[in-house]
PDB file of C-alpha atoms and ligand atoms in Angstrom:
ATOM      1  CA  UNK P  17     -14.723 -19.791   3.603  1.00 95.00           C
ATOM      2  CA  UNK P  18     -11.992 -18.725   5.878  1.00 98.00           C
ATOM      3  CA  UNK P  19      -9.391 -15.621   4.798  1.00 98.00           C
ATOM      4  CA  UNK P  20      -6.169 -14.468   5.009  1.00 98.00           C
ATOM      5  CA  UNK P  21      -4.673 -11.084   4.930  1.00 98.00           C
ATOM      6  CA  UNK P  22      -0.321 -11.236   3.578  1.00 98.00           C
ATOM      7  CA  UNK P  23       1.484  -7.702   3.755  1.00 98.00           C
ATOM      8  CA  UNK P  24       4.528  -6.222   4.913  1.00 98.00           C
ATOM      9  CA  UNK P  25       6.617  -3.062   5.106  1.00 98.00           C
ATOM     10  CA  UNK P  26       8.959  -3.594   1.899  1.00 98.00           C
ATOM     11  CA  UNK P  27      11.290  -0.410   0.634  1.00 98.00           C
ATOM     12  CA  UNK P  28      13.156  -1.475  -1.638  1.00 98.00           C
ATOM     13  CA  UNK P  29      11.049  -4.525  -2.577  1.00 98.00           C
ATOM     14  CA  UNK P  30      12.229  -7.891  -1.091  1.00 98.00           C
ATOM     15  CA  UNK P  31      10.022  -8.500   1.490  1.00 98.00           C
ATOM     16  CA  UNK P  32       7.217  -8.042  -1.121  1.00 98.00           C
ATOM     17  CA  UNK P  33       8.504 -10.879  -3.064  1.00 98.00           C
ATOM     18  CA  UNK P  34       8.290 -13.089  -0.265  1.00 97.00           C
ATOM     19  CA  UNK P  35       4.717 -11.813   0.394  1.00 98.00           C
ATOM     20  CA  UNK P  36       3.404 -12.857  -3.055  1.00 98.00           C
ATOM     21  CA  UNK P  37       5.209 -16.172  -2.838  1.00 98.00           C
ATOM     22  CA  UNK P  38       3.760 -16.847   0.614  1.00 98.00           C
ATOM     23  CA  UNK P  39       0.199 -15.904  -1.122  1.00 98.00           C
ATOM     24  CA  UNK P  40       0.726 -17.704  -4.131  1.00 98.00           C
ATOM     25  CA  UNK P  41       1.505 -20.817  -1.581  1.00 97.00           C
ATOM     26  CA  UNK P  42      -1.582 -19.882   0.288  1.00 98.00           C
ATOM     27  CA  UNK P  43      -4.448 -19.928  -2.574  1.00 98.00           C
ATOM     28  CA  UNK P  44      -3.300 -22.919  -3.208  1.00 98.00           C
ATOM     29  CA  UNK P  45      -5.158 -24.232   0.058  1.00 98.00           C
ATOM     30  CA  UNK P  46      -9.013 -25.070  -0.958  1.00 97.00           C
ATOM     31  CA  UNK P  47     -11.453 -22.682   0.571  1.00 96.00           C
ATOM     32  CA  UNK P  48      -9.332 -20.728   2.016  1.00 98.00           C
ATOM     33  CA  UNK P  49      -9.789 -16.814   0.285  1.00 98.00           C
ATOM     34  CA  UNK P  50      -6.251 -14.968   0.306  1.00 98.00           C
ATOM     35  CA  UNK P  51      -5.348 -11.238   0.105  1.00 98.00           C
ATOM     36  CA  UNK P  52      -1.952  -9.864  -0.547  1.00 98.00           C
ATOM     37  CA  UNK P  53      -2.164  -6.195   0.022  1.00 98.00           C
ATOM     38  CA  UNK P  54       0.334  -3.078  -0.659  1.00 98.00           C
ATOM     39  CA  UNK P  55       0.952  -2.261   3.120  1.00 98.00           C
ATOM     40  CA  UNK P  56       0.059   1.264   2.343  1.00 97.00           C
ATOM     41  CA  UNK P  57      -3.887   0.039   1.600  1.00 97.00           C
ATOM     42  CA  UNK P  58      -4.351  -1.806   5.076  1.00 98.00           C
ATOM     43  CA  UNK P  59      -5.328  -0.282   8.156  1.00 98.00           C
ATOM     44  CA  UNK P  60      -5.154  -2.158  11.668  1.00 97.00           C
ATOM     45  CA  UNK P  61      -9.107  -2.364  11.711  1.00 97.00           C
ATOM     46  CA  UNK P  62      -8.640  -4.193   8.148  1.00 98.00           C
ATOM     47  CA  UNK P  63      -7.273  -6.934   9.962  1.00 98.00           C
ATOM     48  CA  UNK P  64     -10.435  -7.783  11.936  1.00 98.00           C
ATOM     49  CA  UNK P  65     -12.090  -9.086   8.881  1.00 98.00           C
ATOM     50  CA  UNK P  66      -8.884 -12.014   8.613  1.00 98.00           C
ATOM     51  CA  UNK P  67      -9.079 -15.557  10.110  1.00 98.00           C
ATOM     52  CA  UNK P  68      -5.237 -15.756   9.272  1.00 98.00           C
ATOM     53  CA  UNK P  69      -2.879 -12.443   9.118  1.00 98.00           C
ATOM     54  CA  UNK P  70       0.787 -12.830   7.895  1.00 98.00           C
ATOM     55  CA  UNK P  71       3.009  -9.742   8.553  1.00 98.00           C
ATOM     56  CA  UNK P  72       6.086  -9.236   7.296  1.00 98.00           C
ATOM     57  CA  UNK P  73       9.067  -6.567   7.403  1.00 98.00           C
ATOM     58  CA  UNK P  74      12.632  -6.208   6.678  1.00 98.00           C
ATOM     59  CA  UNK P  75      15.153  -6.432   9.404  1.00 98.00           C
ATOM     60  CA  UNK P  76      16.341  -2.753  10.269  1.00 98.00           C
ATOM     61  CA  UNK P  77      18.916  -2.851  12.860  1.00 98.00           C
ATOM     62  CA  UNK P  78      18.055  -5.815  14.215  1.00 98.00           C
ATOM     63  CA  UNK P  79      14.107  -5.355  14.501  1.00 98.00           C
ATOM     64  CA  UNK P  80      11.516  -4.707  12.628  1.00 98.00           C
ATOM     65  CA  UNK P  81      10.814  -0.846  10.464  1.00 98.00           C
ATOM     66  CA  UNK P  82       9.641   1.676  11.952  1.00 98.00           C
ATOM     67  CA  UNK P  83       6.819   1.667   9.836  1.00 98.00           C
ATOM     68  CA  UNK P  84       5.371  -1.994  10.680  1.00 98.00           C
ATOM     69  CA  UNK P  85       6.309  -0.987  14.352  1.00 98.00           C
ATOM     70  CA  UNK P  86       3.718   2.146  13.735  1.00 98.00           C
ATOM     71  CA  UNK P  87       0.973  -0.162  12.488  1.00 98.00           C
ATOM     72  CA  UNK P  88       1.379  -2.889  15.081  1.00 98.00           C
ATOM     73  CA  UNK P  89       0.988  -0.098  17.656  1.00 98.00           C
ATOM     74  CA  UNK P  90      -2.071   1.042  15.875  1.00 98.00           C
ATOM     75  CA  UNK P  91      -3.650  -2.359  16.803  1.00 98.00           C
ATOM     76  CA  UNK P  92      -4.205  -1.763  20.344  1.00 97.00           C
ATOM     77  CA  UNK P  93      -7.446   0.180  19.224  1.00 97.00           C
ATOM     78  CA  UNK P  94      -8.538  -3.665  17.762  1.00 98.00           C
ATOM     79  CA  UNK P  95      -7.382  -5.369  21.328  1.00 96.00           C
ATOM     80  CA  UNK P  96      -9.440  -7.960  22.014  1.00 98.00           C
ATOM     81  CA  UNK P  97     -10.894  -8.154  18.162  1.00 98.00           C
ATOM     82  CA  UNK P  98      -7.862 -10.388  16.824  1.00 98.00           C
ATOM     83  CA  UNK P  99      -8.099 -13.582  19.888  1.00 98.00           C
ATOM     84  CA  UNK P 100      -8.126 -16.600  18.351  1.00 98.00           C
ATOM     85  CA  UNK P 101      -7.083 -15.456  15.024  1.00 98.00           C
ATOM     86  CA  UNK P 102      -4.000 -17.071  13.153  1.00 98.00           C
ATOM     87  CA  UNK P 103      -0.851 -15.139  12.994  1.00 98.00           C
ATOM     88  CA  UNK P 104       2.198 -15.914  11.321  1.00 98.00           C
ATOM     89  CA  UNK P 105       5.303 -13.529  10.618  1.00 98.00           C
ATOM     90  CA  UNK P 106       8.152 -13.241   7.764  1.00 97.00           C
ATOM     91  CA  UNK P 107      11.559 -11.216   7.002  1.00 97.00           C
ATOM     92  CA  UNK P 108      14.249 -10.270   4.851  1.00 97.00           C
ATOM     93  CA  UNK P 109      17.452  -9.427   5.784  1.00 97.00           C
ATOM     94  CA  UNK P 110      20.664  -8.469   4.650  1.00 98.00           C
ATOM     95  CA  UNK P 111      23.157 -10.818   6.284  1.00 97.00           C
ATOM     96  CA  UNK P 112      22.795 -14.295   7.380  1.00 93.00           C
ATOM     97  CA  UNK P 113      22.696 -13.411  11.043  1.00 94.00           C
ATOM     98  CA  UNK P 114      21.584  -9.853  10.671  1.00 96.00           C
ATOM     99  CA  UNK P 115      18.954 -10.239  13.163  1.00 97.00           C
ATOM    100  CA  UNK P 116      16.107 -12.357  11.192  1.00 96.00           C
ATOM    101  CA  UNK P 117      14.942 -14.144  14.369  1.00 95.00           C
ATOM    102  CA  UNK P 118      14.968 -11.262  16.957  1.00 97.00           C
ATOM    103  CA  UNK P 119      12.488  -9.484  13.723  1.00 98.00           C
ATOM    104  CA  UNK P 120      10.299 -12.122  13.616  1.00 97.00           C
ATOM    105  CA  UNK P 121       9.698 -12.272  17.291  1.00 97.00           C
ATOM    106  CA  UNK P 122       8.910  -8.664  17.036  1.00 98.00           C
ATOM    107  CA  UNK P 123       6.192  -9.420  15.306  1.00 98.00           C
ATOM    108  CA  UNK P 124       5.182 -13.015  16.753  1.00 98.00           C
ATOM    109  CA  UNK P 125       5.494 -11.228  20.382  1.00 98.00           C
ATOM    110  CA  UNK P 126       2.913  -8.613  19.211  1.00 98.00           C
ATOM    111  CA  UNK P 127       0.226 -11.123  18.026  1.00 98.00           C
ATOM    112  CA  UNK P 128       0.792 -13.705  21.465  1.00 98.00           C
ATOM    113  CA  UNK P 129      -0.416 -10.002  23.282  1.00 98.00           C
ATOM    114  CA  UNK P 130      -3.326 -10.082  20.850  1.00 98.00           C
ATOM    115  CA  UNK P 131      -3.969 -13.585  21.913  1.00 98.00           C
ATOM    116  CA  UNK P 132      -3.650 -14.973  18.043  1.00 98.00           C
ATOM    117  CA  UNK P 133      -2.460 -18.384  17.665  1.00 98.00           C
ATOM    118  CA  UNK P 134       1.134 -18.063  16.480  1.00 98.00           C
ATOM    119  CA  UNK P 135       2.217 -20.521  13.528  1.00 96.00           C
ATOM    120  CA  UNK P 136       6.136 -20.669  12.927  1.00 95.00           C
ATOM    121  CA  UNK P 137       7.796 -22.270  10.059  1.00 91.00           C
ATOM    122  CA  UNK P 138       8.569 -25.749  10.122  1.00 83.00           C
ATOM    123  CA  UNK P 139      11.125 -27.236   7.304  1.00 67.00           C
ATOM    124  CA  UNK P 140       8.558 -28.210   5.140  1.00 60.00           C
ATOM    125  CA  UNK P 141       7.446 -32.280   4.487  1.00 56.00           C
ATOM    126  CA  UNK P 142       6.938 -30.833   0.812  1.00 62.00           C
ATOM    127  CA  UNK P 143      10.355 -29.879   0.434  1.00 61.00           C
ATOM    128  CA  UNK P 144      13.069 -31.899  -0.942  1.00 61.00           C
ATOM    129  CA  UNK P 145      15.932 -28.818  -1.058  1.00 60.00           C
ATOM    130  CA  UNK P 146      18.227 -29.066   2.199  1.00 60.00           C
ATOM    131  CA  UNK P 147      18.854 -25.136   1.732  1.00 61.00           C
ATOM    132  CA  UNK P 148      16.119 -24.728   3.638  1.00 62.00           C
ATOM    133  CA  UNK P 149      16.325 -21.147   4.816  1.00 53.00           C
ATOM    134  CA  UNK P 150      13.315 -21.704   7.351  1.00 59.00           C
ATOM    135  CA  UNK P 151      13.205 -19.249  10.281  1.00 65.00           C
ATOM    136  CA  UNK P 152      11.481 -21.561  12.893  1.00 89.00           C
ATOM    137  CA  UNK P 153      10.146 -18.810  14.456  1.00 95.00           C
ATOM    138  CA  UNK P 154       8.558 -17.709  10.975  1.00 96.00           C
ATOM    139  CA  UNK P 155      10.135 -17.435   6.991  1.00 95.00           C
ATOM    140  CA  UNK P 156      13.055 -15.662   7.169  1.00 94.00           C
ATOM    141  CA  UNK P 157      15.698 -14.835   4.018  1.00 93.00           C
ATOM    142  CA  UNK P 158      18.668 -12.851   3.279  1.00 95.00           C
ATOM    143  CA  UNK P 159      20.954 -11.308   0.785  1.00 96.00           C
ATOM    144  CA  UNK P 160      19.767 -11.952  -2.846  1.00 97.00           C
ATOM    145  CA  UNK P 161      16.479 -13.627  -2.970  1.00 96.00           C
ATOM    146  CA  UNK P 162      16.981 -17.017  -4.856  1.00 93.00           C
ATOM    147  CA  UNK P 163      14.339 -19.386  -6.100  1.00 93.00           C
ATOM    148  CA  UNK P 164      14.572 -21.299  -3.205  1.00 89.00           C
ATOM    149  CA  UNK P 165      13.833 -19.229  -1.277  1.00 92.00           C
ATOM    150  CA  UNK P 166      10.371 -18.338  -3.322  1.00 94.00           C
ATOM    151  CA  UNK P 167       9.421 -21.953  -2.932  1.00 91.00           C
ATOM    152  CA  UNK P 168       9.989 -21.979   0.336  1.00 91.00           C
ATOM    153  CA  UNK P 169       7.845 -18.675   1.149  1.00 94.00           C
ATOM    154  CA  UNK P 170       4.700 -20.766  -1.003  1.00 94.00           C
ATOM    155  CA  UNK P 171       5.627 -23.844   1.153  1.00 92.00           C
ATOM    156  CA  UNK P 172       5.030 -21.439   4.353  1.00 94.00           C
ATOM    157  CA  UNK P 173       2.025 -19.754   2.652  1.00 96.00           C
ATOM    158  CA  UNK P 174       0.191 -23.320   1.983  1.00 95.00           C
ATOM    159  CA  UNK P 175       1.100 -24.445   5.339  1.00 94.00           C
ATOM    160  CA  UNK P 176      -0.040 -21.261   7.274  1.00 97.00           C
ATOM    161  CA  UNK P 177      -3.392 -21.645   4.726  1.00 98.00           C
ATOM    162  CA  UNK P 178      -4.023 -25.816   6.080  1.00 97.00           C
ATOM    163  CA  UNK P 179      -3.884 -24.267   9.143  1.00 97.00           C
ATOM    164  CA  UNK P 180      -5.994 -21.483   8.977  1.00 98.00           C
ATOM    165  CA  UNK P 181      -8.634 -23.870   6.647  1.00 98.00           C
ATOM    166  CA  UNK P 182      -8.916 -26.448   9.820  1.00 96.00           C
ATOM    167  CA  UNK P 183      -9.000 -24.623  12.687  1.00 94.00           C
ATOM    168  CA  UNK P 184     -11.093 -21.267  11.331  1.00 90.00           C
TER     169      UNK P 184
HETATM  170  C1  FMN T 212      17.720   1.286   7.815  1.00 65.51           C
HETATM  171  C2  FMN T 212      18.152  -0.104   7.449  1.00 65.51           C
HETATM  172  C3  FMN T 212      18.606  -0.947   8.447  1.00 65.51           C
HETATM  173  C4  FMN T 212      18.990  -2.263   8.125  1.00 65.51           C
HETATM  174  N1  FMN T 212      19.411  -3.079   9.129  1.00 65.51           N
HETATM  175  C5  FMN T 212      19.756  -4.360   8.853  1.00 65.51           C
HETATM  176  C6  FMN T 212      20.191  -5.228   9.902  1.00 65.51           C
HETATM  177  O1  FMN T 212      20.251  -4.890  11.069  1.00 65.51           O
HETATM  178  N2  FMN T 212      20.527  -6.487   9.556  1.00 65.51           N
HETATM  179  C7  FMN T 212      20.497  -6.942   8.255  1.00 65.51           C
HETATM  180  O2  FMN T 212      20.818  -8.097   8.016  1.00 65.51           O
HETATM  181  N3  FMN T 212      20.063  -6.136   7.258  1.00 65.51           N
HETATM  182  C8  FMN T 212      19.695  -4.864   7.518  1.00 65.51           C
HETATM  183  N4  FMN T 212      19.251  -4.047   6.508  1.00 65.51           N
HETATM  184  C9  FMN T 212      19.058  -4.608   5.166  1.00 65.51           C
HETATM  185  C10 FMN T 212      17.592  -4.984   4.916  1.00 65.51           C
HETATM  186  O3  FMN T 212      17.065  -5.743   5.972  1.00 65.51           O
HETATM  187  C11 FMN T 212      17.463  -5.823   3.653  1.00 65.51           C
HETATM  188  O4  FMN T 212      18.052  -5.187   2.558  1.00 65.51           O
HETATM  189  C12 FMN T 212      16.018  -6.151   3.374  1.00 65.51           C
HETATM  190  O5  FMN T 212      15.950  -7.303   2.570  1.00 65.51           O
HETATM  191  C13 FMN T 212      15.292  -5.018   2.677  1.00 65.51           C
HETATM  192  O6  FMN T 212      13.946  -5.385   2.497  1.00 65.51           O
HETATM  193  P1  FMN T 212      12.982  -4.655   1.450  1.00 65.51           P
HETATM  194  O7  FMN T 212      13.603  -4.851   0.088  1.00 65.51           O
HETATM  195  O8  FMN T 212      11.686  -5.353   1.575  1.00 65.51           O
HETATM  196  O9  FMN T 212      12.913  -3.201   1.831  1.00 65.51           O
HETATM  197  C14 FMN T 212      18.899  -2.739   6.791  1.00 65.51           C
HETATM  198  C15 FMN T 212      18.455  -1.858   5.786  1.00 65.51           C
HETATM  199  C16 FMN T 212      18.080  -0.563   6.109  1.00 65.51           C
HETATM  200  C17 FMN T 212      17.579   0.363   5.017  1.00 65.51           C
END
């Protein structure tokens, strides 16, 4: 059984909604075990026990929080623990081009130095809707969080899951 660890930074509650959609999309992958977990209940030696580890944050100025920054600097003490593992990354911001990509890398950037295989988001076979809001780099969306942009985040979970399932 492989296993995934979703969290995120969220303040005021958006990037958490994409977290449980990506999860939701994620247990849907057989044999694949799936944690979402408050960010405030995971510690960077937590993610040692994870075959797959999606981290999210909202865009703040153009990066990532503060507070994901804090935690991704805590993981030097794992360096060397997370090679090989699957990483994949996800945002909210508040404009269209607030700064979603240069987020994401943040966070992609981070887990290439950990040596983790880095999974972005391709526009989904599954999906049908041409407002795909897809990040490429990783799942990215902005203002209001619509439906589609729910699915989407499962669509990204399941894929990030098929991976993790095959090559863990
Ligand atoms: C301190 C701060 C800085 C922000 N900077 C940006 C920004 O540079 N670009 C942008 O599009 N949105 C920016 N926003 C808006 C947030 O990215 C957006 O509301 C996000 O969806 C909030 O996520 P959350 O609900 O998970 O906290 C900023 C918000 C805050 C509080």
């Amino acid at each position: 059984m492989s296993s995934i660890l979703v969290t995120c930074y969220s303040r005021t509650g958006k990037t958490k909604m994409l977290a449980e959609s990506i999860g939701k999309g994620a247990k849907q992958v057989e044999g694949v075990n799936v944690d979402v977990l408050a960010f405030n209940r995971v510690t960077a030696s937590d993610l040692v026990r994870y075959d797959g580890i999606i981290l999210g944050s909202p865009v703040y100025f153009g990066g990532i929080a503060a507070e994901l920054k804090e935690f991704i600097d805590d993981t030097t003490f794992v360096r060397g623990k997370l090679v090989g593992k699957v990483g994949a990354a996800f945002t909210t911001a508040g404009d269209r081009t607030g700064g979603k990509e240069t987020a994401i890398l943040s966070i992609v950037q981070a887990m290439l130095i950990h040596g983790m295989i880095v999974v972005g988001d391709p526009i989904s076979t599954e999906s049908t809707n041409e407002e795909h809001n897809g990040g490429h780099y990783g799942l990215a969306a902005d203002g209001q969080l619509t439906e589609n942009d729910l699915l989407q985040a499962e669509y990204f979970g399941k894929y990030v899951a098929t991976v993790v399932s095959r090559i863990c």
